[in-house]
PDB file of C-alpha atoms in Angstrom:
ATOM      1  CA  UNK X  22     114.194 109.896-103.692  1.00  0.00           C
ATOM      2  CA  UNK X  23     114.750 112.469-100.865  1.00  0.00           C
ATOM      3  CA  UNK X  24     114.779 110.855 -97.554  1.00  0.00           C
ATOM      4  CA  UNK X  25     111.842 112.307 -95.884  1.00  0.00           C
ATOM      5  CA  UNK X  26     110.091 109.992 -93.766  1.00  0.00           C
ATOM      6  CA  UNK X  27     109.971 110.471 -89.960  1.00  0.00           C
ATOM      7  CA  UNK X  28     110.545 106.834 -88.846  1.00  0.00           C
ATOM      8  CA  UNK X  29     109.950 107.878 -85.318  1.00  0.00           C
ATOM      9  CA  UNK X  30     106.386 108.763 -85.846  1.00  0.00           C
ATOM     10  CA  UNK X  31     102.919 106.706 -86.459  1.00  0.00           C
ATOM     11  CA  UNK X  32      99.321 107.700 -87.329  1.00  0.00           C
ATOM     12  CA  UNK X  33      96.171 107.223 -85.744  1.00  0.00           C
ATOM     13  CA  UNK X  34      92.864 107.520 -87.862  1.00  0.00           C
ATOM     14  CA  UNK X  35      90.101 108.428 -85.753  1.00  0.00           C
ATOM     15  CA  UNK X  36      86.674 108.395 -87.477  1.00  0.00           C
ATOM     16  CA  UNK X  37      82.841 108.280 -86.419  1.00  0.00           C
ATOM     17  CA  UNK X  38      80.529 110.698 -85.394  1.00  0.00           C
ATOM     18  CA  UNK X  39      81.527 113.993 -84.556  1.00  0.00           C
ATOM     19  CA  UNK X  40      85.204 113.442 -84.377  1.00  0.00           C
ATOM     20  CA  UNK X  41      86.016 117.003 -84.057  1.00  0.00           C
ATOM     21  CA  UNK X  42      83.789 117.447 -81.000  1.00  0.00           C
ATOM     22  CA  UNK X  43      85.115 114.524 -79.458  1.00  0.00           C
ATOM     23  CA  UNK X  44      88.640 115.831 -79.525  1.00  0.00           C
ATOM     24  CA  UNK X  45      87.650 119.180 -78.763  1.00  0.00           C
ATOM     25  CA  UNK X  46      86.602 118.365 -75.101  1.00  0.00           C
ATOM     26  CA  UNK X  47      90.418 116.301 -74.931  1.00  0.00           C
ATOM     27  CA  UNK X  48      92.925 118.133 -76.403  1.00  0.00           C
ATOM     28  CA  UNK X  49      94.630 121.444 -75.937  1.00  0.00           C
ATOM     29  CA  UNK X  50      94.202 123.196 -79.375  1.00  0.00           C
ATOM     30  CA  UNK X  51      90.968 124.441 -80.813  1.00  0.00           C
ATOM     31  CA  UNK X  52      89.724 121.856 -83.283  1.00  0.00           C
ATOM     32  CA  UNK X  53      87.997 124.963 -84.958  1.00  0.00           C
ATOM     33  CA  UNK X  54      91.308 125.812 -86.487  1.00  0.00           C
ATOM     34  CA  UNK X  55      92.007 122.756 -88.418  1.00  0.00           C
ATOM     35  CA  UNK X  56      92.201 122.821 -91.691  1.00  0.00           C
ATOM     36  CA  UNK X  57      93.588 120.086 -94.524  1.00  0.00           C
ATOM     37  CA  UNK X  58      96.980 122.348 -94.751  1.00  0.00           C
ATOM     38  CA  UNK X  59      96.659 123.460 -91.316  1.00  0.00           C
ATOM     39  CA  UNK X  60      97.839 120.985 -89.159  1.00  0.00           C
ATOM     40  CA  UNK X  61      97.329 121.824 -85.295  1.00  0.00           C
ATOM     41  CA  UNK X  62     100.233 120.784 -82.482  1.00  0.00           C
ATOM     42  CA  UNK X  63      98.188 119.720 -79.359  1.00  0.00           C
ATOM     43  CA  UNK X  64      98.659 117.766 -75.802  1.00  0.00           C
ATOM     44  CA  UNK X  65      96.634 115.441 -74.349  1.00  0.00           C
ATOM     45  CA  UNK X  66      96.939 116.147 -70.430  1.00  0.00           C
ATOM     46  CA  UNK X  67      96.263 114.692 -67.057  1.00  0.00           C
ATOM     47  CA  UNK X  68      93.649 116.590 -64.994  1.00  0.00           C
ATOM     48  CA  UNK X  69      96.672 118.495 -63.252  1.00  0.00           C
ATOM     49  CA  UNK X  70      97.597 120.079 -66.319  1.00  0.00           C
ATOM     50  CA  UNK X  71     100.755 117.935 -67.139  1.00  0.00           C
ATOM     51  CA  UNK X  72     101.542 116.567 -70.724  1.00  0.00           C
ATOM     52  CA  UNK X  73     100.910 113.145 -71.076  1.00  0.00           C
ATOM     53  CA  UNK X  74     101.100 112.826 -75.121  1.00  0.00           C
ATOM     54  CA  UNK X  75     101.889 115.425 -77.392  1.00  0.00           C
ATOM     55  CA  UNK X  76     100.781 115.296 -81.067  1.00  0.00           C
ATOM     56  CA  UNK X  77      99.671 116.708 -84.314  1.00  0.00           C
ATOM     57  CA  UNK X  78      96.347 116.502 -85.671  1.00  0.00           C
ATOM     58  CA  UNK X  79      95.713 116.717 -89.690  1.00  0.00           C
ATOM     59  CA  UNK X  80      92.153 117.244 -91.353  1.00  0.00           C
ATOM     60  CA  UNK X  81      91.507 113.944 -93.415  1.00  0.00           C
ATOM     61  CA  UNK X  82      88.121 114.886 -94.787  1.00  0.00           C
ATOM     62  CA  UNK X  83      85.714 114.117 -91.771  1.00  0.00           C
ATOM     63  CA  UNK X  84      88.613 111.901 -90.111  1.00  0.00           C
ATOM     64  CA  UNK X  85      91.241 113.505 -88.025  1.00  0.00           C
ATOM     65  CA  UNK X  86      94.562 111.749 -88.227  1.00  0.00           C
ATOM     66  CA  UNK X  87      96.611 111.856 -85.437  1.00  0.00           C
ATOM     67  CA  UNK X  88     100.195 112.302 -85.759  1.00  0.00           C
ATOM     68  CA  UNK X  89     102.338 110.558 -82.800  1.00  0.00           C
ATOM     69  CA  UNK X  90     105.314 108.942 -81.690  1.00  0.00           C
ATOM     70  CA  UNK X  91     105.642 105.609 -83.358  1.00  0.00           C
ATOM     71  CA  UNK X  92     106.332 103.891 -79.660  1.00  0.00           C
ATOM     72  CA  UNK X  93     103.341 105.816 -77.852  1.00  0.00           C
ATOM     73  CA  UNK X  94     100.498 104.841 -80.657  1.00  0.00           C
ATOM     74  CA  UNK X  95      99.169 101.929 -78.838  1.00  0.00           C
ATOM     75  CA  UNK X  96      99.021 103.847 -75.290  1.00  0.00           C
ATOM     76  CA  UNK X  97      97.817 106.807 -77.092  1.00  0.00           C
ATOM     77  CA  UNK X  98      95.026 104.949 -78.747  1.00  0.00           C
ATOM     78  CA  UNK X  99      93.749 103.082 -75.185  1.00  0.00           C
ATOM     79  CA  UNK X 100      94.249 106.225 -73.606  1.00  0.00           C
ATOM     80  CA  UNK X 101      91.705 108.046 -76.282  1.00  0.00           C
ATOM     81  CA  UNK X 102      89.473 105.281 -76.393  1.00  0.00           C
ATOM     82  CA  UNK X 103      88.897 105.537 -72.469  1.00  0.00           C
ATOM     83  CA  UNK X 104      86.873 108.979 -73.249  1.00  0.00           C
ATOM     84  CA  UNK X 105      84.813 107.526 -75.982  1.00  0.00           C
ATOM     85  CA  UNK X 106      82.065 106.002 -73.718  1.00  0.00           C
ATOM     86  CA  UNK X 107      79.106 105.527 -75.650  1.00  0.00           C
ATOM     87  CA  UNK X 108      80.179 107.419 -78.713  1.00  0.00           C
ATOM     88  CA  UNK X 109      80.324 105.804 -82.060  1.00  0.00           C
ATOM     89  CA  UNK X 110      84.099 106.780 -82.680  1.00  0.00           C
ATOM     90  CA  UNK X 111      86.989 104.409 -84.140  1.00  0.00           C
ATOM     91  CA  UNK X 112      90.437 104.888 -82.874  1.00  0.00           C
ATOM     92  CA  UNK X 113      93.114 102.762 -85.526  1.00  0.00           C
ATOM     93  CA  UNK X 114      95.920 102.890 -86.553  1.00  0.00           C
ATOM     94  CA  UNK X 115      96.900 103.964 -90.408  1.00  0.00           C
ATOM     95  CA  UNK X 116      99.576 102.072 -91.455  1.00  0.00           C
ATOM     96  CA  UNK X 117      98.800 103.144 -95.321  1.00  0.00           C
ATOM     97  CA  UNK X 118     100.407 106.926 -94.431  1.00  0.00           C
ATOM     98  CA  UNK X 119     103.648 107.884 -92.945  1.00  0.00           C
ATOM     99  CA  UNK X 120     105.065 111.364 -91.682  1.00  0.00           C
ATOM    100  CA  UNK X 121     107.165 113.056 -93.665  1.00  0.00           C
ATOM    101  CA  UNK X 122     109.561 116.325 -92.973  1.00  0.00           C
ATOM    102  CA  UNK X 123     111.911 118.588 -95.125  1.00  0.00           C
ATOM    103  CA  UNK X 124     113.697 121.834 -94.393  1.00  0.00           C
ATOM    104  CA  UNK X 125     112.698 123.188 -97.922  1.00  0.00           C
ATOM    105  CA  UNK X 126     109.082 122.323 -98.583  1.00  0.00           C
ATOM    106  CA  UNK X 127     106.732 119.371 -99.784  1.00  0.00           C
ATOM    107  CA  UNK X 128     103.831 120.115 -97.242  1.00  0.00           C
ATOM    108  CA  UNK X 129     102.514 122.646 -94.643  1.00  0.00           C
ATOM    109  CA  UNK X 130     105.043 124.470 -92.264  1.00  0.00           C
ATOM    110  CA  UNK X 131     105.477 122.447 -89.090  1.00  0.00           C
ATOM    111  CA  UNK X 132     102.367 124.192 -86.860  1.00  0.00           C
ATOM    112  CA  UNK X 133     104.850 124.737 -83.803  1.00  0.00           C
ATOM    113  CA  UNK X 134     107.662 126.694 -85.807  1.00  0.00           C
ATOM    114  CA  UNK X 135     107.651 127.373 -89.303  1.00  0.00           C
ATOM    115  CA  UNK X 136     111.567 127.333 -88.809  1.00  0.00           C
ATOM    116  CA  UNK X 137     111.433 123.889 -88.465  1.00  0.00           C
ATOM    117  CA  UNK X 138     110.800 122.925 -91.898  1.00  0.00           C
ATOM    118  CA  UNK X 139     107.655 121.346 -93.837  1.00  0.00           C
ATOM    119  CA  UNK X 140     105.726 118.517 -92.846  1.00  0.00           C
ATOM    120  CA  UNK X 141     103.283 116.000 -94.505  1.00  0.00           C
ATOM    121  CA  UNK X 142     101.704 112.738 -95.005  1.00  0.00           C
ATOM    122  CA  UNK X 143     102.027 110.213 -97.524  1.00  0.00           C
ATOM    123  CA  UNK X 144     103.668 106.774 -98.725  1.00  0.00           C
ATOM    124  CA  UNK X 145     106.380 105.293 -96.502  1.00  0.00           C
ATOM    125  CA  UNK X 146     109.820 106.034 -97.912  1.00  0.00           C
ATOM    126  CA  UNK X 147     113.403 106.789 -96.811  1.00  0.00           C
ATOM    127  CA  UNK X 148     113.729 107.594 -93.204  1.00  0.00           C
ATOM    128  CA  UNK X 149     115.345 111.238 -92.989  1.00  0.00           C
ATOM    129  CA  UNK X 150     118.358 111.688 -90.820  1.00  0.00           C
ATOM    130  CA  UNK X 151     118.859 114.969 -89.931  1.00  0.00           C
ATOM    131  CA  UNK X 152     115.336 116.004 -88.094  1.00  0.00           C
ATOM    132  CA  UNK X 153     116.188 115.445 -84.362  1.00  0.00           C
ATOM    133  CA  UNK X 154     119.188 117.455 -84.570  1.00  0.00           C
ATOM    134  CA  UNK X 155     117.174 120.207 -86.171  1.00  0.00           C
ATOM    135  CA  UNK X 156     114.509 120.059 -84.128  1.00  0.00           C
ATOM    136  CA  UNK X 157     116.779 120.119 -81.115  1.00  0.00           C
ATOM    137  CA  UNK X 158     118.872 123.044 -82.109  1.00  0.00           C
ATOM    138  CA  UNK X 159     115.621 125.092 -82.280  1.00  0.00           C
ATOM    139  CA  UNK X 160     114.800 124.204 -78.814  1.00  0.00           C
ATOM    140  CA  UNK X 161     111.699 122.144 -79.519  1.00  0.00           C
ATOM    141  CA  UNK X 162     111.148 119.606 -77.130  1.00  0.00           C
ATOM    142  CA  UNK X 163     108.772 116.429 -78.121  1.00  0.00           C
ATOM    143  CA  UNK X 164     107.365 113.355 -77.175  1.00  0.00           C
ATOM    144  CA  UNK X 165     107.851 111.616 -73.798  1.00  0.00           C
ATOM    145  CA  UNK X 166     111.311 110.960 -73.700  1.00  0.00           C
ATOM    146  CA  UNK X 167     111.524 114.901 -73.360  1.00  0.00           C
ATOM    147  CA  UNK X 168     108.321 115.650 -71.682  1.00  0.00           C
ATOM    148  CA  UNK X 169     107.945 113.066 -69.652  1.00  0.00           C
ATOM    149  CA  UNK X 170     104.558 111.660 -68.744  1.00  0.00           C
ATOM    150  CA  UNK X 171     102.454 113.216 -65.969  1.00  0.00           C
ATOM    151  CA  UNK X 172     105.795 114.915 -64.816  1.00  0.00           C
ATOM    152  CA  UNK X 173     105.651 118.473 -66.754  1.00  0.00           C
ATOM    153  CA  UNK X 174     102.887 121.298 -66.852  1.00  0.00           C
ATOM    154  CA  UNK X 175     101.910 121.517 -70.598  1.00  0.00           C
ATOM    155  CA  UNK X 176     103.277 125.375 -70.758  1.00  0.00           C
ATOM    156  CA  UNK X 177     106.204 124.644 -69.132  1.00  0.00           C
ATOM    157  CA  UNK X 178     106.683 122.539 -72.760  1.00  0.00           C
ATOM    158  CA  UNK X 179     106.763 126.005 -74.546  1.00  0.00           C
ATOM    159  CA  UNK X 180     103.206 124.922 -75.659  1.00  0.00           C
ATOM    160  CA  UNK X 181     101.888 128.817 -75.649  1.00  0.00           C
ATOM    161  CA  UNK X 182     105.069 129.882 -77.710  1.00  0.00           C
ATOM    162  CA  UNK X 183     104.921 126.951 -79.988  1.00  0.00           C
ATOM    163  CA  UNK X 184     101.118 127.248 -81.258  1.00  0.00           C
ATOM    164  CA  UNK X 185     100.266 124.167 -79.017  1.00  0.00           C
ATOM    165  CA  UNK X 186      96.987 125.761 -76.663  1.00  0.00           C
ATOM    166  CA  UNK X 187      94.003 127.746 -77.314  1.00  0.00           C
ATOM    167  CA  UNK X 188      92.959 130.003 -74.190  1.00  0.00           C
ATOM    168  CA  UNK X 189      89.509 130.997 -76.304  1.00  0.00           C
ATOM    169  CA  UNK X 190      88.134 127.201 -76.446  1.00  0.00           C
ATOM    170  CA  UNK X 191      86.204 125.600 -74.084  1.00  0.00           C
ATOM    171  CA  UNK X 192      86.812 123.386 -71.353  1.00  0.00           C
ATOM    172  CA  UNK X 193      89.409 120.201 -72.379  1.00  0.00           C
ATOM    173  CA  UNK X 194      91.286 117.906 -69.688  1.00  0.00           C
ATOM    174  CA  UNK X 195      93.893 119.843 -67.820  1.00  0.00           C
ATOM    175  CA  UNK X 196      92.333 123.019 -68.932  1.00  0.00           C
ATOM    176  CA  UNK X 197      91.805 124.575 -65.589  1.00  0.00           C
ATOM    177  CA  UNK X 198      95.402 124.669 -64.122  1.00  0.00           C
ATOM    178  CA  UNK X 199      96.703 125.560 -67.673  1.00  0.00           C
ATOM    179  CA  UNK X 200      94.723 128.608 -67.829  1.00  0.00           C
ATOM    180  CA  UNK X 201      95.310 129.767 -64.517  1.00  0.00           C
ATOM    181  CA  UNK X 202      98.953 129.631 -65.264  1.00  0.00           C
ATOM    182  CA  UNK X 203      98.439 131.564 -68.089  1.00  0.00           C
ATOM    183  CA  UNK X 204      96.348 134.319 -66.651  1.00  0.00           C
ATOM    184  CA  UNK X 205      98.600 134.438 -63.767  1.00  0.00           C
ATOM    185  CA  UNK X 206     101.899 134.490 -66.180  1.00  0.00           C
ATOM    186  CA  UNK X 207     103.465 131.618 -63.280  1.00  0.00           C
ATOM    187  CA  UNK X 208     105.547 129.488 -65.668  1.00  0.00           C
ATOM    188  CA  UNK X 209     108.107 129.074 -63.303  1.00  0.00           C
ATOM    189  CA  UNK X 210     110.113 126.491 -65.234  1.00  0.00           C
ATOM    190  CA  UNK X 211     110.540 125.456 -68.624  1.00  0.00           C
ATOM    191  CA  UNK X 212     112.039 122.987 -70.989  1.00  0.00           C
ATOM    192  CA  UNK X 213     114.867 123.923 -72.686  1.00  0.00           C
ATOM    193  CA  UNK X 214     118.083 122.422 -74.865  1.00  0.00           C
ATOM    194  CA  UNK X 215     121.647 122.472 -73.751  1.00  0.00           C
ATOM    195  CA  UNK X 216     124.684 121.313 -75.022  1.00  0.00           C
ATOM    196  CA  UNK X 217     126.056 118.456 -72.671  1.00  0.00           C
ATOM    197  CA  UNK X 218     128.823 116.040 -72.534  1.00  0.00           C
ATOM    198  CA  UNK X 219     126.835 113.861 -70.097  1.00  0.00           C
ATOM    199  CA  UNK X 220     122.920 113.773 -68.860  1.00  0.00           C
ATOM    200  CA  UNK X 221     122.783 116.055 -65.826  1.00  0.00           C
ATOM    201  CA  UNK X 222     120.437 116.061 -62.948  1.00  0.00           C
ATOM    202  CA  UNK X 223     117.745 117.874 -64.449  1.00  0.00           C
ATOM    203  CA  UNK X 224     117.725 115.949 -67.756  1.00  0.00           C
ATOM    204  CA  UNK X 225     114.749 114.663 -69.234  1.00  0.00           C
ATOM    205  CA  UNK X 226     116.552 113.397 -72.418  1.00  0.00           C
ATOM    206  CA  UNK X 227     120.022 112.905 -73.583  1.00  0.00           C
ATOM    207  CA  UNK X 228     121.356 112.740 -77.022  1.00  0.00           C
ATOM    208  CA  UNK X 229     124.976 111.890 -76.535  1.00  0.00           C
ATOM    209  CA  UNK X 230     125.815 111.552 -80.374  1.00  0.00           C
ATOM    210  CA  UNK X 231     124.863 115.407 -80.713  1.00  0.00           C
ATOM    211  CA  UNK X 232     125.892 116.503 -77.740  1.00  0.00           C
ATOM    212  CA  UNK X 233     122.645 117.682 -76.540  1.00  0.00           C
ATOM    213  CA  UNK X 234     120.188 117.340 -73.970  1.00  0.00           C
ATOM    214  CA  UNK X 235     116.520 118.439 -73.048  1.00  0.00           C
ATOM    215  CA  UNK X 236     116.692 119.938 -69.577  1.00  0.00           C
ATOM    216  CA  UNK X 237     113.660 120.823 -66.936  1.00  0.00           C
ATOM    217  CA  UNK X 238     115.016 124.148 -65.282  1.00  0.00           C
ATOM    218  CA  UNK X 239     113.934 127.202 -63.619  1.00  0.00           C
ATOM    219  CA  UNK X 240     113.312 130.041 -65.099  1.00  0.00           C
ATOM    220  CA  UNK X 241     116.107 132.255 -63.392  1.00  0.00           C
ATOM    221  CA  UNK X 242     118.878 129.373 -64.002  1.00  0.00           C
ATOM    222  CA  UNK X 243     118.885 129.099 -68.132  1.00  0.00           C
ATOM    223  CA  UNK X 244     122.802 129.368 -68.280  1.00  0.00           C
ATOM    224  CA  UNK X 245     124.277 127.462 -71.269  1.00  0.00           C
ATOM    225  CA  UNK X 246     120.581 126.627 -72.646  1.00  0.00           C
ATOM    226  CA  UNK X 247     119.927 127.336 -76.349  1.00  0.00           C
ATOM    227  CA  UNK X 248     117.605 130.149 -76.577  1.00  0.00           C
ATOM    228  CA  UNK X 249     116.329 130.572 -79.930  1.00  0.00           C
ATOM    229  CA  UNK X 250     114.786 133.876 -80.696  1.00  0.00           C
ATOM    230  CA  UNK X 251     111.169 132.571 -80.005  1.00  0.00           C
ATOM    231  CA  UNK X 252     112.353 131.431 -76.325  1.00  0.00           C
ATOM    232  CA  UNK X 253     114.160 134.641 -75.797  1.00  0.00           C
ATOM    233  CA  UNK X 254     111.517 136.617 -76.752  1.00  0.00           C
ATOM    234  CA  UNK X 255     109.100 134.580 -74.247  1.00  0.00           C
ATOM    235  CA  UNK X 256     111.180 135.105 -71.363  1.00  0.00           C
ATOM    236  CA  UNK X 257     112.083 138.650 -72.030  1.00  0.00           C
ATOM    237  CA  UNK X 258     108.128 139.509 -72.054  1.00  0.00           C
TER     238      UNK X 258
END
């Protein structure tokens, strides 16, 4: 069997009454677009529009499965639970499934960027080895180690370019600042991947074995950053 499991990911199952309506008022993407072969990348933000968690949502009947960082799964579960109020919503770990990835196929394209490859859910298996390098060389940051928590605005994490936000849905947590930034075209900083021999002062994460770092930089100071076509096009516009 090929090694495809993403060992650093975990799944939460959200079930109960009107799960999509519950999430629609919380996360950045439009749950109306969620379908069995169409997962969505989304953020759960602070009221100021800063990233707290990034996640990939999967449809499973009336339930929604949340593909998230394994080390943040419990914190995310507790955060989501604070919004339930009296709703009959259950948020529980889903230990029977794992997140898988392959460059060639096996599931739908990654909702952020087709070049990332294909992603699917299935029984646990042998861990994939080159996912992190593949993702970083395509300029895609993820997780609290790279995005931080309550530090980086969602659009600075390239959410618009990577299909992680809807500007046509209704309100969600952090929507006001996010929509204002987009309307004014005022994304002054970006998360970018750079080649690095040591972590610099702007680094949010450093991978010495890869010689790569994720940095939070002003858009006029991107020298040395990896600028894949999707990001170069956004900056040129």
